mmCIF file with all atom_site columns, C-alpha atoms in Angstrom:
data_model
loop_
_atom_site.group_PDB
_atom_site.id
_atom_site.type_symbol
_atom_site.label_atom_id
_atom_site.label_alt_id
_atom_site.label_comp_id
_atom_site.label_asym_id
_atom_site.label_entity_id
_atom_site.label_seq_id
_atom_site.pdbx_PDB_ins_code
_atom_site.Cartn_x
_atom_site.Cartn_y
_atom_site.Cartn_z
_atom_site.occupancy
_atom_site.B_iso_or_equiv
_atom_site.pdbx_formal_charge
_atom_site.auth_seq_id
_atom_site.auth_comp_id
_atom_site.auth_asym_id
_atom_site.auth_atom_id
_atom_site.pdbx_PDB_model_num
ATOM 1   C CA . MET A 1 1   ? 69.419 -11.517 3.379   1.00 0.00 ? 146 MET A CA 1
ATOM 2   C CA . ARG A 1 2   ? 70.827 -8.595  1.362   1.00 0.00 ? 147 ARG A CA 1
ATOM 3   C CA . GLU A 1 3   ? 67.581 -7.977  -0.486  1.00 0.00 ? 148 GLU A CA 1
ATOM 4   C CA . THR A 1 4   ? 65.651 -8.006  2.786   1.00 0.00 ? 149 THR A CA 1
ATOM 5   C CA . LEU A 1 5   ? 68.146 -5.532  4.282   1.00 0.00 ? 150 LEU A CA 1
ATOM 6   C CA . ARG A 1 6   ? 67.842 -3.378  1.174   1.00 0.00 ? 151 ARG A CA 1
ATOM 7   C CA . LEU A 1 7   ? 64.096 -3.020  1.627   1.00 0.00 ? 152 LEU A CA 1
ATOM 8   C CA . HIS A 1 8   ? 64.179 -2.999  5.437   1.00 0.00 ? 153 HIS A CA 1
ATOM 9   C CA . PRO A 1 9   ? 67.492 -1.559  6.645   1.00 0.00 ? 154 PRO A CA 1
ATOM 10  C CA . PRO A 1 10  ? 68.009 -2.085  10.394  1.00 0.00 ? 155 PRO A CA 1
ATOM 11  C CA . VAL A 1 11  ? 68.926 1.574   10.978  1.00 0.00 ? 156 VAL A CA 1
ATOM 12  C CA . PRO A 1 12  ? 66.358 4.082   9.638   1.00 0.00 ? 157 PRO A CA 1
ATOM 13  C CA . PHE A 1 13  ? 68.702 7.061   9.416   1.00 0.00 ? 158 PHE A CA 1
ATOM 14  C CA . LEU A 1 14  ? 72.380 7.859   9.779   1.00 0.00 ? 159 LEU A CA 1
ATOM 15  C CA . PRO A 1 15  ? 73.051 11.271  11.346  1.00 0.00 ? 160 PRO A CA 1
ATOM 16  C CA . ARG A 1 16  ? 76.286 12.878  10.179  1.00 0.00 ? 161 ARG A CA 1
ATOM 17  C CA . ARG A 1 17  ? 78.053 16.233  10.156  1.00 0.00 ? 162 ARG A CA 1
ATOM 18  C CA . ALA A 1 18  ? 79.301 17.744  6.891   1.00 0.00 ? 163 ALA A CA 1
ATOM 19  C CA . ARG A 1 19  ? 83.106 18.026  6.878   1.00 0.00 ? 164 ARG A CA 1
ATOM 20  C CA . ALA A 1 20  ? 83.011 20.735  4.235   1.00 0.00 ? 165 ALA A CA 1
ATOM 21  C CA . ALA A 1 21  ? 80.411 23.007  2.645   1.00 0.00 ? 166 ALA A CA 1
ATOM 22  C CA . PHE A 1 22  ? 78.488 21.426  -0.237  1.00 0.00 ? 167 PHE A CA 1
ATOM 23  C CA . SER A 1 23  ? 75.400 21.836  -2.417  1.00 0.00 ? 168 SER A CA 1
ATOM 24  C CA . PHE A 1 24  ? 72.712 19.243  -2.940  1.00 0.00 ? 169 PHE A CA 1
ATOM 25  C CA . ALA A 1 25  ? 69.570 19.624  -5.048  1.00 0.00 ? 170 ALA A CA 1
ATOM 26  C CA . GLY A 1 26  ? 70.189 23.360  -5.281  1.00 0.00 ? 171 GLY A CA 1
ATOM 27  C CA . VAL A 1 27  ? 70.520 23.827  -1.517  1.00 0.00 ? 172 VAL A CA 1
ATOM 28  C CA . ARG A 1 28  ? 73.807 25.016  -0.005  1.00 0.00 ? 173 ARG A CA 1
ATOM 29  C CA . PHE A 1 29  ? 74.954 23.351  3.226   1.00 0.00 ? 174 PHE A CA 1
ATOM 30  C CA . PRO A 1 30  ? 77.731 24.929  5.312   1.00 0.00 ? 175 PRO A CA 1
ATOM 31  C CA . ALA A 1 31  ? 80.627 23.007  6.834   1.00 0.00 ? 176 ALA A CA 1
ATOM 32  C CA . ASN A 1 32  ? 79.603 21.299  10.107  1.00 0.00 ? 177 ASN A CA 1
ATOM 33  C CA . ALA A 1 33  ? 75.922 21.246  9.086   1.00 0.00 ? 178 ALA A CA 1
ATOM 34  C CA . GLN A 1 34  ? 74.013 18.313  10.504  1.00 0.00 ? 179 GLN A CA 1
ATOM 35  C CA . VAL A 1 35  ? 72.841 16.041  7.703   1.00 0.00 ? 180 VAL A CA 1
ATOM 36  C CA . VAL A 1 36  ? 71.010 12.739  7.705   1.00 0.00 ? 181 VAL A CA 1
ATOM 37  C CA . ALA A 1 37  ? 71.436 9.844   5.298   1.00 0.00 ? 182 ALA A CA 1
ATOM 38  C CA . VAL A 1 38  ? 68.362 7.629   4.908   1.00 0.00 ? 183 VAL A CA 1
ATOM 39  C CA . PRO A 1 39  ? 69.356 4.157   3.649   1.00 0.00 ? 184 PRO A CA 1
ATOM 40  C CA . ALA A 1 40  ? 65.764 3.217   2.763   1.00 0.00 ? 185 ALA A CA 1
ATOM 41  C CA . TRP A 1 41  ? 65.674 6.087   0.224   1.00 0.00 ? 186 TRP A CA 1
ATOM 42  C CA . THR A 1 42  ? 69.016 5.189   -1.311  1.00 0.00 ? 187 THR A CA 1
ATOM 43  C CA . HIS A 1 43  ? 68.046 1.506   -1.375  1.00 0.00 ? 188 HIS A CA 1
ATOM 44  C CA . ARG A 1 44  ? 64.952 2.397   -3.416  1.00 0.00 ? 189 ARG A CA 1
ATOM 45  C CA . ASP A 1 45  ? 66.682 4.731   -5.861  1.00 0.00 ? 190 ASP A CA 1
ATOM 46  C CA . PRO A 1 46  ? 65.809 3.744   -9.462  1.00 0.00 ? 191 PRO A CA 1
ATOM 47  C CA . ARG A 1 47  ? 69.224 5.005   -10.608 1.00 0.00 ? 192 ARG A CA 1
ATOM 48  C CA . PHE A 1 48  ? 70.718 1.983   -8.856  1.00 0.00 ? 193 PHE A CA 1
ATOM 49  C CA . TYR A 1 49  ? 67.874 -0.567  -8.714  1.00 0.00 ? 194 TYR A CA 1
ATOM 50  C CA . ARG A 1 50  ? 65.472 -1.759  -11.418 1.00 0.00 ? 195 ARG A CA 1
ATOM 51  C CA . ASP A 1 51  ? 61.914 -1.898  -10.061 1.00 0.00 ? 196 ASP A CA 1
ATOM 52  C CA . PRO A 1 52  ? 63.201 -0.813  -6.620  1.00 0.00 ? 197 PRO A CA 1
ATOM 53  C CA . GLU A 1 53  ? 59.983 -1.462  -4.655  1.00 0.00 ? 198 GLU A CA 1
ATOM 54  C CA . ARG A 1 54  ? 59.823 -5.133  -5.662  1.00 0.00 ? 199 ARG A CA 1
ATOM 55  C CA . PHE A 1 55  ? 61.472 -7.834  -3.537  1.00 0.00 ? 200 PHE A CA 1
ATOM 56  C CA . ASP A 1 56  ? 63.902 -9.568  -5.904  1.00 0.00 ? 201 ASP A CA 1
ATOM 57  C CA . PRO A 1 57  ? 66.739 -11.588 -4.317  1.00 0.00 ? 202 PRO A CA 1
ATOM 58  C CA . THR A 1 58  ? 68.396 -12.093 -7.722  1.00 0.00 ? 203 THR A CA 1
ATOM 59  C CA . ARG A 1 59  ? 69.288 -8.394  -7.940  1.00 0.00 ? 204 ARG A CA 1
ATOM 60  C CA . VAL A 1 60  ? 72.224 -8.994  -5.548  1.00 0.00 ? 205 VAL A CA 1
ATOM 61  C CA . ALA A 1 61  ? 73.463 -12.086 -7.411  1.00 0.00 ? 206 ALA A CA 1
ATOM 62  C CA . PRO A 1 62  ? 76.985 -11.725 -8.896  1.00 0.00 ? 207 PRO A CA 1
ATOM 63  C CA . GLU A 1 63  ? 75.704 -11.510 -12.482 1.00 0.00 ? 208 GLU A CA 1
ATOM 64  C CA . ARG A 1 64  ? 73.450 -8.508  -11.647 1.00 0.00 ? 209 ARG A CA 1
ATOM 65  C CA . ALA A 1 65  ? 74.984 -6.995  -8.477  1.00 0.00 ? 210 ALA A CA 1
ATOM 66  C CA . GLU A 1 66  ? 72.724 -3.927  -8.510  1.00 0.00 ? 211 GLU A CA 1
ATOM 67  C CA . HIS A 1 67  ? 73.741 -3.226  -4.904  1.00 0.00 ? 212 HIS A CA 1
ATOM 68  C CA . LEU A 1 68  ? 77.292 -2.531  -6.166  1.00 0.00 ? 213 LEU A CA 1
ATOM 69  C CA . ALA A 1 69  ? 76.226 0.093   -8.745  1.00 0.00 ? 214 ALA A CA 1
ATOM 70  C CA . HIS A 1 70  ? 77.578 2.808   -6.447  1.00 0.00 ? 215 HIS A CA 1
ATOM 71  C CA . PRO A 1 71  ? 79.673 2.544   -3.238  1.00 0.00 ? 216 PRO A CA 1
ATOM 72  C CA . LEU A 1 72  ? 76.747 3.989   -1.259  1.00 0.00 ? 217 LEU A CA 1
ATOM 73  C CA . ALA A 1 73  ? 73.862 2.249   -3.066  1.00 0.00 ? 218 ALA A CA 1
ATOM 74  C CA . PHE A 1 74  ? 73.627 -0.407  -0.336  1.00 0.00 ? 219 PHE A CA 1
ATOM 75  C CA . VAL A 1 75  ? 74.394 0.774   3.208   1.00 0.00 ? 220 VAL A CA 1
ATOM 76  C CA . PRO A 1 76  ? 72.122 -1.095  5.661   1.00 0.00 ? 221 PRO A CA 1
ATOM 77  C CA . SER A 1 77  ? 74.768 -0.853  8.406   1.00 0.00 ? 222 SER A CA 1
ATOM 78  C CA . GLY A 1 78  ? 76.366 2.462   7.488   1.00 0.00 ? 223 GLY A CA 1
ATOM 79  C CA . ALA A 1 79  ? 79.463 2.937   5.359   1.00 0.00 ? 224 ALA A CA 1
ATOM 80  C CA . GLY A 1 80  ? 83.142 3.704   5.564   1.00 0.00 ? 225 GLY A CA 1
ATOM 81  C CA . ALA A 1 81  ? 84.509 4.571   8.983   1.00 0.00 ? 226 ALA A CA 1
ATOM 82  C CA . HIS A 1 82  ? 80.945 4.569   10.337  1.00 0.00 ? 227 HIS A CA 1
ATOM 83  C CA . THR A 1 83  ? 80.031 1.004   9.371   1.00 0.00 ? 228 THR A CA 1
ATOM 84  C CA . CYS A 1 84  ? 78.517 -0.852  12.319  1.00 0.00 ? 229 CYS A CA 1
ATOM 85  C CA . LEU A 1 85  ? 81.241 -2.787  14.148  1.00 0.00 ? 230 LEU A CA 1
ATOM 86  C CA . GLY A 1 86  ? 78.901 -5.729  14.697  1.00 0.00 ? 231 GLY A CA 1
ATOM 87  C CA . ASN A 1 87  ? 77.710 -5.918  11.094  1.00 0.00 ? 232 ASN A CA 1
ATOM 88  C CA . ARG A 1 88  ? 79.565 -9.093  10.094  1.00 0.00 ? 233 ARG A CA 1
ATOM 89  C CA . PHE A 1 89  ? 78.756 -10.846 13.358  1.00 0.00 ? 234 PHE A CA 1
ATOM 90  C CA . ALA A 1 90  ? 75.067 -9.895  13.089  1.00 0.00 ? 235 ALA A CA 1
ATOM 91  C CA . MET A 1 91  ? 74.861 -11.259 9.530   1.00 0.00 ? 236 MET A CA 1
ATOM 92  C CA . LEU A 1 92  ? 76.608 -14.484 10.505  1.00 0.00 ? 237 LEU A CA 1
ATOM 93  C CA . LEU A 1 93  ? 74.372 -14.956 13.546  1.00 0.00 ? 238 LEU A CA 1
ATOM 94  C CA . ALA A 1 94  ? 71.169 -14.221 11.603  1.00 0.00 ? 239 ALA A CA 1
ATOM 95  C CA . LYS A 1 95  ? 72.113 -16.722 8.881   1.00 0.00 ? 240 LYS A CA 1
ATOM 96  C CA . ARG A 1 96  ? 73.002 -19.420 11.416  1.00 0.00 ? 241 ARG A CA 1
ATOM 97  C CA . VAL A 1 97  ? 69.812 -18.965 13.444  1.00 0.00 ? 242 VAL A CA 1
ATOM 98  C CA . LEU A 1 98  ? 67.613 -18.951 10.333  1.00 0.00 ? 243 LEU A CA 1
ATOM 99  C CA . ARG A 1 99  ? 69.361 -21.978 8.882   1.00 0.00 ? 244 ARG A CA 1
ATOM 100 C CA . HIS A 1 100 ? 68.896 -24.027 12.052  1.00 0.00 ? 245 HIS A CA 1
ATOM 101 C CA . LEU A 1 101 ? 65.350 -22.809 12.629  1.00 0.00 ? 246 LEU A CA 1
ATOM 102 C CA . LEU A 1 102 ? 64.196 -23.489 9.072   1.00 0.00 ? 247 LEU A CA 1
ATOM 103 C CA . ALA A 1 103 ? 65.935 -26.871 8.928   1.00 0.00 ? 248 ALA A CA 1
ATOM 104 C CA . LEU A 1 104 ? 63.743 -28.087 11.793  1.00 0.00 ? 249 LEU A CA 1
ATOM 105 C CA . ARG A 1 105 ? 60.628 -25.970 11.567  1.00 0.00 ? 250 ARG A CA 1
ATOM 106 C CA . ARG A 1 106 ? 58.227 -24.370 9.145   1.00 0.00 ? 251 ARG A CA 1
ATOM 107 C CA . LEU A 1 107 ? 57.508 -20.681 9.674   1.00 0.00 ? 252 LEU A CA 1
ATOM 108 C CA . ARG A 1 108 ? 54.203 -19.166 8.513   1.00 0.00 ? 253 ARG A CA 1
ATOM 109 C CA . HIS A 1 109 ? 52.868 -15.623 8.804   1.00 0.00 ? 254 HIS A CA 1
ATOM 110 C CA . VAL A 1 110 ? 49.418 -15.671 10.486  1.00 0.00 ? 255 VAL A CA 1
ATOM 111 C CA . GLY A 1 111 ? 48.833 -11.958 11.024  1.00 0.00 ? 256 GLY A CA 1
ATOM 112 C CA . PRO A 1 112 ? 47.156 -9.392  8.799   1.00 0.00 ? 257 PRO A CA 1
ATOM 113 C CA . PRO A 1 113 ? 47.861 -9.889  5.063   1.00 0.00 ? 258 PRO A CA 1
ATOM 114 C CA . ARG A 1 114 ? 49.650 -6.544  4.707   1.00 0.00 ? 259 ARG A CA 1
ATOM 115 C CA . LEU A 1 115 ? 52.164 -5.497  7.357   1.00 0.00 ? 260 LEU A CA 1
ATOM 116 C CA . ARG A 1 116 ? 52.635 -1.854  8.242   1.00 0.00 ? 261 ARG A CA 1
ATOM 117 C CA . GLU A 1 117 ? 56.046 -0.700  9.385   1.00 0.00 ? 262 GLU A CA 1
ATOM 118 C CA . VAL A 1 118 ? 57.120 1.785   12.049  1.00 0.00 ? 263 VAL A CA 1
ATOM 119 C CA . GLN A 1 119 ? 60.585 3.343   11.571  1.00 0.00 ? 264 GLN A CA 1
ATOM 120 C CA . ILE A 1 120 ? 61.294 5.116   14.871  1.00 0.00 ? 265 ILE A CA 1
ATOM 121 C CA . PRO A 1 121 ? 63.220 4.345   17.031  1.00 0.00 ? 266 PRO A CA 1
ATOM 122 C CA . LEU A 1 122 ? 64.040 1.226   14.966  1.00 0.00 ? 267 LEU A CA 1
ATOM 123 C CA . PRO A 1 123 ? 62.155 -0.436  12.093  1.00 0.00 ? 268 PRO A CA 1
ATOM 124 C CA . ARG A 1 124 ? 59.584 -2.988  13.193  1.00 0.00 ? 269 ARG A CA 1
ATOM 125 C CA . PRO A 1 125 ? 56.114 -4.210  12.197  1.00 0.00 ? 270 PRO A CA 1
ATOM 126 C CA . LEU A 1 126 ? 53.323 -2.066  13.635  1.00 0.00 ? 271 LEU A CA 1
ATOM 127 C CA . GLY A 1 127 ? 51.464 -4.223  16.152  1.00 0.00 ? 272 GLY A CA 1
ATOM 128 C CA . GLY A 1 128 ? 54.117 -6.952  16.058  1.00 0.00 ? 273 GLY A CA 1
ATOM 129 C CA . LEU A 1 129 ? 54.673 -9.882  13.744  1.00 0.00 ? 274 LEU A CA 1
ATOM 130 C CA . ARG A 1 130 ? 52.488 -12.956 14.235  1.00 0.00 ? 275 ARG A CA 1
ATOM 131 C CA . LEU A 1 131 ? 54.141 -16.182 13.113  1.00 0.00 ? 276 LEU A CA 1
ATOM 132 C CA . ARG A 1 132 ? 53.249 -19.839 13.523  1.00 0.00 ? 277 ARG A CA 1
ATOM 133 C CA . LEU A 1 133 ? 56.076 -22.315 13.989  1.00 0.00 ? 278 LEU A CA 1
ATOM 134 C CA . SER A 1 134 ? 55.398 -25.969 13.133  1.00 0.00 ? 279 SER A CA 1
ATOM 135 C CA . LYS A 1 135 ? 57.507 -29.088 12.729  1.00 0.00 ? 280 LYS A CA 1
ATOM 136 C CA . THR A 1 136 ? 58.696 -30.057 9.280   1.00 0.00 ? 281 THR A CA 1
ATOM 137 C CA . ARG A 1 137 ? 57.705 -33.491 8.000   1.00 0.00 ? 282 ARG A CA 1
#
């Protein structure tokens, strides 16, 4: 689940307001400037993740824990005081639904071989996601 959220965070951008003036990449931002954090960029930063474009569920395993390299390296639901209130419930619900669904059924992608993603207003597959659900043996 974490590796999927790393590559496909549920919120494409996190609008914020700078509390104090700061500089970033040689650009000066005044206090109260509107800034935007983009989790998908941070989640693909090679300073935190080896081979960041590759799906690798073992990168979040305790022995590697790449997502913990920096407090803001993994922020699919925001961070700090702005973390989504429903984050824990959403994760629990998603795990429960997937566990029950996959225990009884087999899920297979039947759409185009390469999905394209749309980010606004929320991330989703362009043209939908075609799946076939069948009974397990």
